[in-house]
Amino acid sequence: MRAFVGFVRKETLHLLRDRQTLAILLLFPVVQVLIFGFAVRTDVRDIAIAIVDPTPDVATLELRERIDASDRFHIVGVAPSARGLDPQFRGGAIRQALVLPAGVERRLGRGDSLPVQLLTDGSDPNTGGIMQGYATAIVERWYRDAVPATGALRIEARARMRYNPTLESSHLFVPGLVAFVLTIVSALMTAISISREKETGTMEMLLVSPIRPTAIVAGKVMPYIGLGFVSVLLVLVAARAVFGVPLRGSLVLLLAESGLYIVTALALGIVISTKAPNQRTAMIAALAGLMMPTLLLSGFIFPLDSLPRVLQYLSYAVPARWFLTIVRGIMIKGAGLATLWQETLILMGMTLFLLAKGSRGLAIRLG
Amino acid sequence: MSDDPAVEAQGLVRRFGDDAALHEVSFDVAPGELYGIIGPDGAGKTTLFRILVTLLLPDAGTARVLGRDVVKDLWNLRSRIGYMPGRFSLYPDLSVAENLGFFAALFDTTIAEARETIAPIWVQLEQFAARRAGALSGGMKQKLALCCALVHRPEILFLDEPTTGVDAVSRKEFWDLLARLRDEGLPIVVSTPYMDEAIRCDRVSLMQGGRLLVTDRPAEIGRGYPRPLLAVRGSNILGLLGALRGFPHAAAVWPFGEALHYTDARRDAQVEQITRELAAHVQSAGLSGVSMSPIAASIEDAFMWYMAQEQAA
């Protein structure tokens, strides 16, 4: 027990003495939230739209007003013809254009069909689809209000996005960031701190002591569990303060699941450190082997459904994928253990497997 | 403490790939003995030490430390052995006291409990207790490492090149500490590349190329020198060195400080005869003011001789 306490104390001292690394570790979660929150946006706001209106009249003015009044759009120009739209699209001056026919009010009055063309910059298909949806919704509502009721039966379908009705991207990325930050902080730091002992020769001193290797590792990772919880809380507080991301489910459950995932990540770090002879190899292995799958194969950046089938299968092996589902469930949908028990069990199984693999890889002698 | 030999090594072999780091190494260390393993870098000293402290498995042979097998009884031995690796292996970002406290905790003890054992070293370290280990001088680092190796009151000490890279004064202080520990009955096995440290040991083995070449008390090792040995002095040392090495019966000529130590290849040649022939040879080489006298071989002469023999073999 003395040895274990001694280890925790020593490892904590390492962590506190290395001010630079500690500062990076504490700033990292907050900086990530700000970067993803402000720079990497997938929700669409402030779309520059051009209107082509050959014969302005009361009806088209009404439509233009509705578009401009929405905080999604601002009208950058009204032209009588569609000529000149192409260069504006190419130069990025506009991302959408609404081309109206001539004599809109007359057509509406007569109940004629109204051919309206909606052009959207599709270079980013995700945002393109969202922009299309927004614009279509405004035009359709305007059309219904403008055409006098004919008495005929009208069916109206109203689409509503549940849990995230305004498609805030922050709601999507914050759970992903929790997984990402925990992977980096826990796995990377564990891998580095164990391989550092190998590299500097202190592992030799630890091995000749009567302490079993499992106790060495258990003592070493303790401070990083604490650091992991601090990181989670930093992400959550930053996300709430800056972007108003809700926590609809239970904080206790979220922290408990985070604790589980921290152990998963630590176990990954241990497995890496048993293979890596020095800090540099450990760092590269942790970054290349963990960061990329956590970013790309967890559903954090790309929706899993849009991945090729092979990668979808591969994603089952990525712990972050399951943790991400859990965090999204708790934070955004307010889900409880009743719905998330499967993911939790899978994550537990993975953790046990990794811990077993890691502890078996710990040598009691030098190579 | 038991009457078992402190160390019994029988035919230890260790290979790394195709290279053998140890060839059938056998030796014994008596209880309470200060035993030196002297040899150049790459001789296999570190490999031998790592096997003895349970860190490496031998490919063949057996070793017992304190009567226990280093392979089978590793958990028993690990709490009884004190080990100081060749590389400075403490935490540079922790203070002197924190390092010592950590290693004490590792062996389930405290600095206070070990106070008596480490007292002679601790008095020298205490003033630096709050300093980071990384900011200590080389000599102080080694004293701290020794302190950490002693903190659990081990029954035997293994010190792998403890004085390498340490200044002369600190080296002497370090060996004074070792002598003191030996006097208290602690067996110590120590390796060093410095031959002048050999005389501080009770017994030494010369190690080279993974073999123990010769083992004896330091004073005896020179006595066993197998050839006539002369010290040769002159004003032109370099010219003299070339001339002596060109002499047909020269077995070895090495510079030792001011003089050259000349070993004749003829085992039974008389000193007078050698002196006569050498003087003539030197004179014909155009060198004057040369003096020569027979000397008793020092331990360094013996080591140079055995190492040269080993290399030639």
XYZ file of C-alpha atoms in Angstrom:
680
model
C 0.000 0.000 0.000
C 2.872 2.330 0.822
C 4.329 1.598 -2.582
C 1.034 2.406 -4.306
C 0.651 5.692 -2.446
C 4.287 6.459 -3.196
C 3.633 5.897 -6.869
C 0.561 8.104 -6.988
C 2.467 10.818 -5.170
C 5.496 10.579 -7.436
C 3.410 10.564 -10.616
C 1.400 13.547 -9.412
C 4.642 15.401 -8.725
C 5.846 14.641 -12.275
C 2.605 16.034 -13.604
C 2.687 19.187 -11.471
C 6.406 19.856 -12.051
C 6.081 19.779 -15.814
C 4.260 23.113 -15.995
C 4.285 23.366 -19.778
C 2.729 19.977 -20.359
C 0.208 20.581 -17.607
C -0.771 23.941 -19.106
C -1.196 22.318 -22.515
C -3.267 19.515 -21.036
C -5.594 21.937 -19.262
C -5.888 24.370 -22.167
C -6.323 21.616 -24.716
C -9.983 20.825 -23.942
C -11.007 24.489 -23.868
C -9.114 25.344 -27.049
C -10.660 22.357 -28.803
C -14.147 23.482 -27.851
C -13.470 26.979 -29.167
C -11.874 25.740 -32.396
C -14.649 23.311 -33.152
C -17.283 25.756 -32.012
C -16.205 28.726 -34.066
C -14.163 27.377 -36.923
C -15.607 24.008 -37.792
C -19.266 24.762 -38.271
C -21.610 22.512 -40.100
C -24.761 24.376 -39.207
C -25.619 27.054 -41.744
C -26.071 30.698 -40.996
C -25.896 33.914 -42.923
C -26.262 32.417 -46.387
C -25.565 34.953 -49.140
C -28.427 34.623 -51.595
C -29.167 36.420 -54.854
C -32.709 36.917 -56.143
C -33.544 37.044 -59.817
C -36.833 38.912 -60.132
C -37.641 40.060 -63.738
C -40.897 41.833 -62.758
C -40.974 42.910 -59.145
C -44.469 43.152 -57.698
C -46.218 42.918 -54.325
C -45.928 39.126 -54.145
C -42.218 38.965 -54.912
C -41.463 41.816 -52.523
C -43.266 39.847 -49.827
C -41.099 36.789 -50.599
C -37.914 38.842 -50.563
C -38.856 40.325 -47.247
C -39.485 36.909 -45.730
C -36.094 35.646 -46.930
C -34.259 38.669 -45.629
C -36.056 38.530 -42.292
C -34.745 35.026 -41.619
C -31.416 35.039 -39.796
C -30.290 32.243 -42.084
C -30.187 34.448 -45.175
C -29.156 37.812 -46.324
C -29.927 39.008 -49.815
C -26.829 40.292 -51.546
C -28.464 41.386 -54.761
C -31.616 41.486 -56.832
C -31.188 41.229 -60.600
C -33.668 41.154 -63.475
C -32.023 38.195 -65.167
C -30.017 35.070 -64.291
C -27.047 36.226 -66.301
C -24.099 37.021 -64.074
C -24.970 34.423 -61.434
C -22.186 32.027 -62.470
C -19.249 34.310 -61.723
C -20.844 35.212 -58.391
C -21.109 31.534 -57.467
C -17.551 30.867 -58.573
C -16.172 33.842 -56.680
C -18.063 32.790 -53.580
C -20.019 36.038 -53.399
C -23.261 34.037 -53.235
C -24.039 30.501 -52.115
C -27.622 30.379 -53.315
C -29.785 32.016 -55.953
C -33.559 32.092 -56.271
C -34.746 32.587 -59.864
C -38.372 33.725 -60.139
C -40.418 33.796 -63.385
C -41.952 36.967 -64.776
C -45.393 38.061 -63.627
C -45.524 36.219 -60.345
C -48.547 38.016 -58.893
C -50.554 37.484 -62.072
C -49.777 33.765 -62.109
C -50.736 33.442 -58.455
C -54.017 35.182 -59.042
C -54.893 32.879 -61.886
C -53.791 29.793 -60.016
C -51.195 28.989 -62.685
C -48.205 26.889 -61.955
C -45.227 28.840 -60.674
C -41.842 27.571 -61.962
C -39.277 28.717 -59.394
C -35.642 27.776 -59.710
C -33.455 27.397 -56.647
C -29.703 27.228 -57.301
C -27.420 26.083 -54.502
C -23.643 25.882 -54.209
C -23.200 22.130 -53.866
C -19.443 22.069 -53.363
C -20.097 21.018 -49.779
C -22.978 18.546 -50.102
C -23.828 18.563 -46.401
C -24.334 22.288 -46.063
C -25.755 22.406 -49.594
C -28.552 20.085 -48.572
C -29.273 22.099 -45.466
C -29.370 25.404 -47.384
C -31.711 23.875 -49.932
C -34.007 22.806 -47.124
C -34.116 26.220 -45.498
C -34.837 28.061 -48.749
C -37.465 25.577 -49.894
C -39.287 25.907 -46.581
C -39.533 29.690 -46.875
C -40.708 29.582 -50.497
C -43.342 26.938 -49.798
C -44.788 28.787 -46.856
C -44.921 31.997 -48.830
C -46.672 30.173 -51.676
C -49.312 28.655 -49.413
C -50.055 32.002 -47.816
C -50.220 33.728 -51.194
C -52.562 31.303 -52.934
C -56.135 31.798 -51.744
C -57.595 28.711 -50.225
C -59.452 26.807 -52.893
C -61.439 24.643 -50.576
C -59.628 21.584 -51.880
C -58.116 19.288 -49.282
C -54.521 20.149 -48.623
C -52.027 17.894 -46.920
C -49.201 19.583 -45.236
C -46.168 17.704 -43.991
C -44.143 19.488 -41.378
C -40.612 18.190 -40.756
C -39.085 18.794 -37.373
C -35.633 17.785 -36.194
C -35.974 16.348 -32.746
C -33.419 17.043 -29.985
C -31.642 19.555 -32.157
C -34.361 21.409 -34.055
C -32.082 24.188 -35.195
C -29.311 21.809 -36.285
C -26.722 23.389 -34.022
C -23.413 21.757 -34.887
C -22.146 22.388 -31.369
C -24.623 19.789 -30.128
C -22.968 17.323 -32.444
C -19.334 18.071 -31.826
C -19.250 18.494 -28.051
C -19.888 14.800 -27.290
C -17.271 13.937 -29.878
C -14.843 16.328 -28.241
C -15.340 14.663 -24.870
C -14.264 11.353 -26.431
C -11.432 12.967 -28.371
C -9.989 14.900 -25.449
C -10.176 11.893 -23.140
C -8.421 9.688 -25.673
C -5.599 12.168 -26.088
C -5.162 13.056 -22.434
C -5.494 9.565 -20.999
C -4.020 7.260 -23.617
C -1.269 9.533 -24.842
C -0.122 10.631 -21.400
C -0.137 7.069 -20.052
C 1.807 5.766 -23.014
C 4.333 8.574 -22.699
C 4.775 8.328 -18.946
C 5.405 4.579 -18.999
C 7.699 4.626 -22.010
C 9.614 7.519 -20.418
C 10.577 5.237 -17.541
C 11.886 2.740 -20.067
C 13.772 5.370 -22.003
C 15.472 7.033 -19.030
C 16.374 3.732 -17.374
C 14.256 4.283 -14.268
C 12.181 1.249 -15.278
C 15.261 -0.790 -14.380
C 15.060 0.562 -10.828
C 11.335 -0.130 -10.640
C 11.727 -3.673 -11.921
C 14.352 -4.679 -9.344
C 11.990 -3.631 -6.583
C 9.534 -6.151 -5.138
C 6.592 -4.264 -6.688
C 4.582 -6.246 -9.221
C 4.344 -4.588 -12.660
C 0.548 -4.350 -12.416
C 0.925 -2.309 -9.230
C 3.472 -0.074 -10.966
C 1.042 0.672 -13.763
C -1.964 1.070 -11.483
C -0.090 3.610 -9.385
C 1.165 5.433 -12.437
C -2.210 5.956 -14.102
C -4.069 7.268 -11.033
C -3.249 10.946 -11.550
C -4.289 10.665 -15.196
C -7.717 9.420 -14.174
C -8.076 12.617 -12.160
C -6.823 14.665 -15.078
C -9.317 12.902 -17.341
C -12.254 13.968 -15.163
C -10.969 17.533 -15.078
C -10.807 17.482 -18.896
C -14.382 16.242 -19.210
C -15.642 18.945 -16.891
C -13.637 21.588 -18.765
C -15.189 20.572 -22.073
C -18.692 20.528 -20.616
C -18.335 23.884 -18.874
C -16.740 25.536 -21.905
C -19.384 24.117 -24.232
C -22.196 25.293 -22.006
C -20.759 28.726 -21.305
C -19.815 29.574 -24.876
C -22.310 27.661 -27.006
C -25.120 26.858 -24.610
C -24.869 23.126 -25.267
C -27.403 21.449 -23.017
C -26.893 18.506 -20.691
C -30.324 16.896 -20.808
C -29.437 13.655 -19.061
C -27.835 12.871 -15.736
C -24.448 14.419 -14.948
C -23.656 11.546 -12.618
C -24.273 8.993 -15.357
C -22.200 11.043 -17.787
C -19.283 11.203 -15.364
C -19.571 7.495 -14.580
C -19.483 6.621 -18.278
C -16.581 9.046 -18.722
C -14.777 7.248 -15.899
C -15.268 3.993 -17.776
C -13.945 5.498 -20.986
C -10.958 7.035 -19.179
C -9.997 3.530 -18.048
C -10.475 2.300 -21.635
C -8.139 4.999 -22.903
C -5.598 4.342 -20.141
C -5.626 0.662 -21.041
C -4.978 1.607 -24.685
C -2.065 3.729 -23.500
C -0.700 0.816 -21.463
C -0.931 -1.541 -24.428
C 0.944 0.983 -26.576
C 3.614 1.503 -23.925
C 4.290 -2.230 -23.626
C 5.228 -2.252 -27.304
C 6.973 1.098 -27.650
C 10.631 1.234 -26.597
C 10.733 5.013 -26.163
C 8.625 8.136 -25.797
C 8.760 9.139 -29.427
C 7.487 5.805 -30.693
C 4.800 5.835 -28.034
C 3.683 9.321 -29.023
C 3.532 8.536 -32.737
C 1.735 5.266 -32.094
C -0.798 6.963 -29.829
C -1.438 9.846 -32.218
C -1.594 7.812 -35.418
C -3.221 4.771 -33.891
C -5.795 6.500 -31.705
C -6.361 10.070 -32.808
C -7.338 9.275 -36.394
C -9.812 6.491 -35.579
C -11.271 8.620 -32.791
C -11.771 11.519 -35.170
C -12.816 9.651 -38.285
C -14.278 6.286 -37.310
C -16.330 7.268 -34.292
C -18.973 9.364 -35.971
C -17.341 12.511 -34.618
C -16.469 14.169 -37.933
C -18.189 11.969 -40.511
C -21.554 10.322 -39.944
C -20.990 6.581 -39.678
C -23.813 5.915 -42.152
C -21.941 7.735 -44.886
C -18.779 5.652 -44.483
C -17.955 2.772 -46.829
C -19.205 -0.556 -45.527
C -15.697 -1.804 -44.629
C -14.999 1.249 -42.509
C -18.372 0.906 -40.830
C -17.393 -2.585 -39.688
C -14.004 -1.262 -38.620
C -15.690 1.395 -36.517
C -17.183 -1.319 -34.300
C -13.666 -1.881 -32.958
C -13.171 1.782 -32.081
C -14.045 2.360 -28.415
C -14.705 6.051 -29.067
C -17.604 5.102 -31.324
C -19.501 3.490 -28.463
C -18.578 6.191 -26.010
C -19.707 8.844 -28.475
C -23.118 7.203 -28.789
C -23.371 7.158 -24.997
C -22.386 10.810 -24.552
C -24.707 12.000 -27.330
C -27.489 9.972 -25.817
C -27.028 11.441 -22.367
C -26.305 15.043 -23.318
C -28.572 15.652 -26.275
C -31.387 13.141 -25.896
C -31.392 12.867 -22.118
C -31.128 9.103 -22.382
C -30.478 6.917 -19.349
C -28.789 3.606 -18.728
C -31.983 1.830 -19.790
C -31.280 2.737 -23.413
C -27.500 2.876 -23.271
C -26.747 -0.379 -21.482
C -25.650 -2.161 -24.641
C -23.031 0.410 -25.543
C -21.895 0.479 -21.921
C -21.469 -3.302 -21.871
C -19.512 -3.260 -25.131
C -17.226 -0.569 -23.760
C -16.713 -2.543 -20.543
C -15.830 -5.661 -22.506
C -13.311 -3.730 -24.585
C -11.787 -2.235 -21.449
C -11.380 -5.605 -19.759
C -9.813 -7.035 -22.903
C -7.360 -4.132 -23.169
C -6.465 -4.279 -19.480
C -5.790 -8.000 -19.722
C -3.709 -7.514 -22.841
C -1.820 -4.615 -21.296
C -1.036 -6.347 -18.020
C 0.101 -9.477 -19.817
C 2.455 -7.363 -21.897
C 4.136 -5.931 -18.816
C 7.531 -7.548 -18.436
C 8.912 -8.590 -15.069
C 12.419 -8.464 -16.551
C 14.292 -6.460 -19.140
C 14.018 -7.693 -22.742
C 23.435 -12.854 7.665
C 23.934 -16.408 6.410
C 27.152 -18.237 5.631
C 26.076 -18.830 2.051
C 28.369 -17.251 -0.487
C 26.973 -13.845 -1.358
C 27.170 -14.738 -5.053
C 27.795 -18.052 -6.793
C 27.805 -17.856 -10.569
C 28.322 -21.040 -12.594
C 28.917 -20.976 -16.347
C 26.708 -17.979 -17.108
C 26.037 -17.499 -20.802
C 23.961 -14.771 -22.356
C 23.554 -14.092 -26.049
C 22.045 -11.127 -27.842
C 21.185 -12.435 -31.283
C 24.326 -14.115 -32.543
C 26.634 -12.156 -30.273
C 27.492 -13.682 -26.951
C 27.735 -11.027 -24.250
C 28.806 -13.577 -21.644
C 30.879 -16.727 -22.215
C 30.618 -19.171 -19.334
C 31.235 -16.726 -16.513
C 31.834 -18.332 -13.106
C 32.851 -16.666 -9.855
C 32.037 -16.511 -6.156
C 31.699 -13.627 -3.778
C 32.251 -14.406 -0.101
C 29.989 -12.942 2.597
C 31.091 -9.437 3.472
C 33.436 -9.183 0.511
C 33.990 -6.084 -1.654
C 34.331 -7.618 -5.081
C 35.391 -5.670 -8.152
C 34.731 -6.495 -11.781
C 37.177 -4.468 -13.833
C 36.882 -4.171 -17.560
C 36.530 -1.817 -20.499
C 33.211 -0.755 -22.009
C 31.501 -3.612 -23.791
C 33.180 -6.277 -21.666
C 29.794 -7.616 -20.561
C 29.779 -6.156 -17.043
C 26.290 -4.687 -17.290
C 24.847 -7.924 -18.709
C 26.424 -9.877 -15.852
C 25.020 -7.450 -13.264
C 21.552 -7.546 -14.792
C 21.499 -11.330 -14.565
C 22.631 -11.216 -10.942
C 19.949 -8.685 -9.955
C 17.197 -10.777 -11.643
C 16.653 -8.376 -14.536
C 17.884 -10.692 -17.296
C 17.652 -14.421 -17.819
C 20.871 -16.313 -18.558
C 20.803 -18.513 -21.657
C 22.855 -21.101 -19.789
C 24.419 -21.512 -16.380
C 23.087 -20.718 -12.941
C 23.546 -17.941 -10.460
C 22.678 -17.819 -6.803
C 22.632 -14.638 -4.794
C 22.368 -14.894 -0.995
C 21.817 -18.596 -1.577
C 18.789 -17.975 -3.812
C 18.436 -18.740 -7.503
C 18.220 -15.518 -9.529
C 15.699 -17.022 -11.960
C 13.356 -18.919 -9.657
C 13.516 -16.815 -6.498
C 13.307 -13.402 -8.099
C 10.577 -12.019 -5.838
C 12.460 -13.084 -2.725
C 15.680 -11.574 -4.034
C 14.212 -8.322 -5.257
C 13.441 -7.101 -1.766
C 16.909 -8.118 -0.515
C 19.134 -6.765 -3.279
C 20.349 -3.185 -3.593
C 21.119 -2.212 -7.173
C 22.550 0.872 -8.789
C 22.350 0.714 -12.602
C 25.108 2.120 -14.752
C 23.023 4.957 -16.077
C 21.789 7.619 -13.647
C 18.325 6.243 -13.066
C 16.560 8.590 -10.702
C 13.912 11.179 -11.448
C 15.569 14.484 -12.370
C 12.369 16.477 -11.791
C 11.961 15.191 -8.232
C 14.001 16.550 -5.339
C 16.644 14.545 -3.505
C 14.275 13.856 -0.619
C 11.391 12.972 -2.952
C 13.513 10.491 -4.872
C 14.692 8.853 -1.684
C 11.184 8.831 -0.229
C 9.799 7.230 -3.380
C 12.325 4.413 -3.397
C 11.748 3.876 0.304
C 8.001 3.561 -0.340
C 8.683 1.200 -3.233
C 10.281 -1.204 -0.757
C 7.545 -0.606 1.805
C 9.731 1.357 4.180
C 10.388 5.005 5.051
C 13.416 7.282 5.140
C 13.113 7.422 8.921
C 13.372 3.642 9.239
C 16.411 3.591 6.992
C 18.084 6.543 8.708
C 20.802 4.485 10.355
C 21.805 2.587 7.225
C 22.037 5.614 5.009
C 23.424 7.979 7.658
C 27.027 8.168 6.317
C 25.744 9.186 2.857
C 22.787 11.209 4.034
C 24.985 13.628 6.000
C 26.583 14.593 2.692
C 23.270 14.806 0.837
C 21.092 16.427 3.448
C 22.013 20.007 2.573
C 20.684 19.350 -0.963
C 17.478 17.615 0.194
C 15.206 20.135 -1.538
C 17.221 20.353 -4.734
C 16.037 18.639 -7.901
C 18.072 15.511 -8.601
C 18.705 16.755 -12.142
C 20.530 19.810 -10.768
C 23.032 17.812 -8.694
C 26.709 17.408 -9.613
C 27.808 14.055 -11.002
C 29.312 12.958 -7.705
C 26.235 13.939 -5.719
C 23.969 12.168 -8.193
C 25.877 8.950 -7.641
C 25.701 9.369 -3.872
C 21.959 9.860 -4.127
C 21.682 6.749 -6.296
C 23.693 4.797 -3.709
C 21.450 6.160 -0.993
C 18.370 5.018 -2.951
C 19.920 1.574 -3.428
C 20.519 1.335 0.323
C 17.243 2.750 1.583
C 15.600 -0.654 2.035
C 18.614 -2.026 3.963
C 19.577 -4.646 1.364
C 21.682 -7.690 2.208
C 23.915 -7.256 -0.820
C 24.787 -4.343 -3.110
C 25.358 -4.444 -6.863
C 26.865 -1.249 -8.236
C 27.336 -1.037 -11.992
C 30.058 1.499 -12.800
C 29.092 3.854 -9.971
C 32.049 6.191 -10.504
C 31.982 6.599 -14.276
C 31.903 10.272 -15.196
C 32.616 11.387 -11.645
C 35.513 13.667 -10.642
C 38.540 12.248 -8.821
C 37.674 13.660 -5.396
C 34.104 12.362 -5.538
C 35.371 8.989 -6.698
C 37.607 8.724 -3.656
C 34.749 9.766 -1.350
C 32.509 7.207 -3.002
C 34.992 4.392 -2.473
C 35.448 5.489 1.146
C 31.706 5.023 1.554
C 31.855 1.563 -0.007
C 34.726 0.564 2.299
C 32.643 1.692 5.248
C 29.654 -0.351 4.135
C 31.872 -3.389 3.583
C 33.290 -2.946 7.081
C 29.749 -3.183 8.393
C 29.501 -6.603 6.756
C 27.593 -5.766 3.576
C 28.806 -7.733 0.562
C 29.308 -5.442 -2.447
C 29.851 -6.299 -6.088
C 31.052 -3.296 -8.031
C 32.136 -2.840 -11.632
C 34.427 -0.152 -12.941
C 36.452 0.645 -16.037
C 39.094 2.358 -13.861
C 41.969 0.072 -12.935
C 43.179 2.358 -10.171
C 39.985 1.532 -8.295
C 40.792 -2.176 -8.308
C 43.121 -1.849 -5.314
C 40.185 -0.742 -3.159
C 38.507 -4.136 -3.586
C 39.094 -7.300 -1.581
C 39.199 -9.323 -4.757
C 38.875 -8.386 -8.394
C 38.128 -10.094 -11.667
C 39.352 -8.717 -14.919
C 36.623 -8.959 -17.505
C 36.907 -8.637 -21.239
C 34.915 -9.916 -24.204
C 32.380 -11.596 -21.945
C 34.981 -13.604 -20.038
C 36.606 -13.292 -16.630
C 40.285 -13.395 -17.492
C 41.816 -13.487 -14.049
C 40.518 -13.321 -10.492
C 42.600 -12.633 -7.403
C 43.337 -10.221 -4.599
C 44.614 -6.965 -6.123
C 48.075 -7.382 -4.572
C 48.416 -10.915 -5.961
C 47.416 -10.115 -9.489
C 50.668 -8.264 -10.257
C 52.685 -11.032 -8.630
C 51.376 -13.518 -11.119
C 52.818 -11.551 -14.026
C 54.286 -14.256 -16.288
C 57.143 -12.396 -18.033
C 60.119 -10.189 -17.172
C 59.067 -6.543 -16.891
C 61.258 -3.433 -17.125
C 60.612 0.260 -16.741
C 62.427 2.210 -19.452
C 62.973 5.974 -19.263
C 64.436 8.410 -21.727
C 64.168 11.959 -23.042
C 62.588 10.958 -26.362
C 59.686 8.804 -25.208
C 58.049 8.515 -28.607
C 61.262 7.481 -30.328
C 61.922 5.060 -27.505
C 58.453 3.545 -27.832
C 59.028 2.893 -31.538
C 62.465 1.444 -30.933
C 61.308 -0.896 -28.160
C 58.363 -2.107 -30.152
C 60.792 -2.876 -32.981
C 62.912 -5.104 -30.702
C 62.528 -8.737 -31.835
C 61.825 -10.110 -28.337
C 59.346 -7.405 -27.285
C 56.016 -8.870 -26.164
C 54.428 -5.595 -25.076
C 55.442 -1.973 -24.626
C 53.038 0.470 -22.980
C 53.517 4.022 -21.804
C 52.860 4.343 -18.051
C 53.137 7.968 -16.982
C 56.770 9.095 -17.422
C 58.084 5.634 -18.247
C 57.567 2.828 -20.705
C 56.816 -0.614 -19.376
C 58.568 -3.227 -21.453
C 57.592 -6.902 -21.309
C 59.939 -9.450 -22.820
C 58.507 -12.333 -24.792
C 61.012 -14.843 -23.321
C 59.552 -16.276 -20.166
C 62.857 -17.312 -18.571
C 65.281 -14.683 -19.857
C 67.556 -13.073 -17.231
C 67.057 -9.379 -16.545
C 70.787 -8.670 -17.079
C 70.699 -10.260 -20.503
C 67.566 -8.357 -21.531
C 69.009 -5.083 -20.270
C 72.205 -5.628 -22.246
C 70.427 -6.479 -25.479
C 67.914 -3.670 -25.127
C 70.601 -1.071 -24.452
C 72.417 -2.147 -27.606
C 69.216 -2.064 -29.622
C 68.285 1.385 -28.370
C 71.773 2.714 -29.037
C 71.745 1.408 -32.602
C 68.451 3.278 -33.050
C 70.343 6.469 -32.202
C 68.748 7.114 -28.815
C 70.825 8.162 -25.815
C 70.233 8.938 -22.125
C 68.102 5.829 -21.708
C 67.785 4.148 -18.312
C 66.079 0.892 -17.520
C 65.335 -1.141 -14.411
C 63.391 -4.282 -13.592
C 60.116 -3.620 -11.758
C 57.374 -5.637 -10.087
C 54.225 -5.690 -12.185
C 51.382 -3.560 -10.943
C 47.775 -4.603 -11.263
C 47.504 -2.350 -14.291
C 50.442 -4.094 -15.989
C 48.731 -7.385 -15.358
C 45.414 -6.168 -16.782
C 47.049 -4.759 -19.881
C 48.873 -8.050 -20.384
C 45.831 -10.261 -19.936
C 43.682 -8.062 -22.123
C 46.272 -8.118 -24.896
C 46.474 -11.910 -24.607
C 42.689 -12.149 -24.783
C 42.546 -9.894 -27.814
C 45.239 -11.911 -29.599
C 43.425 -15.164 -28.871
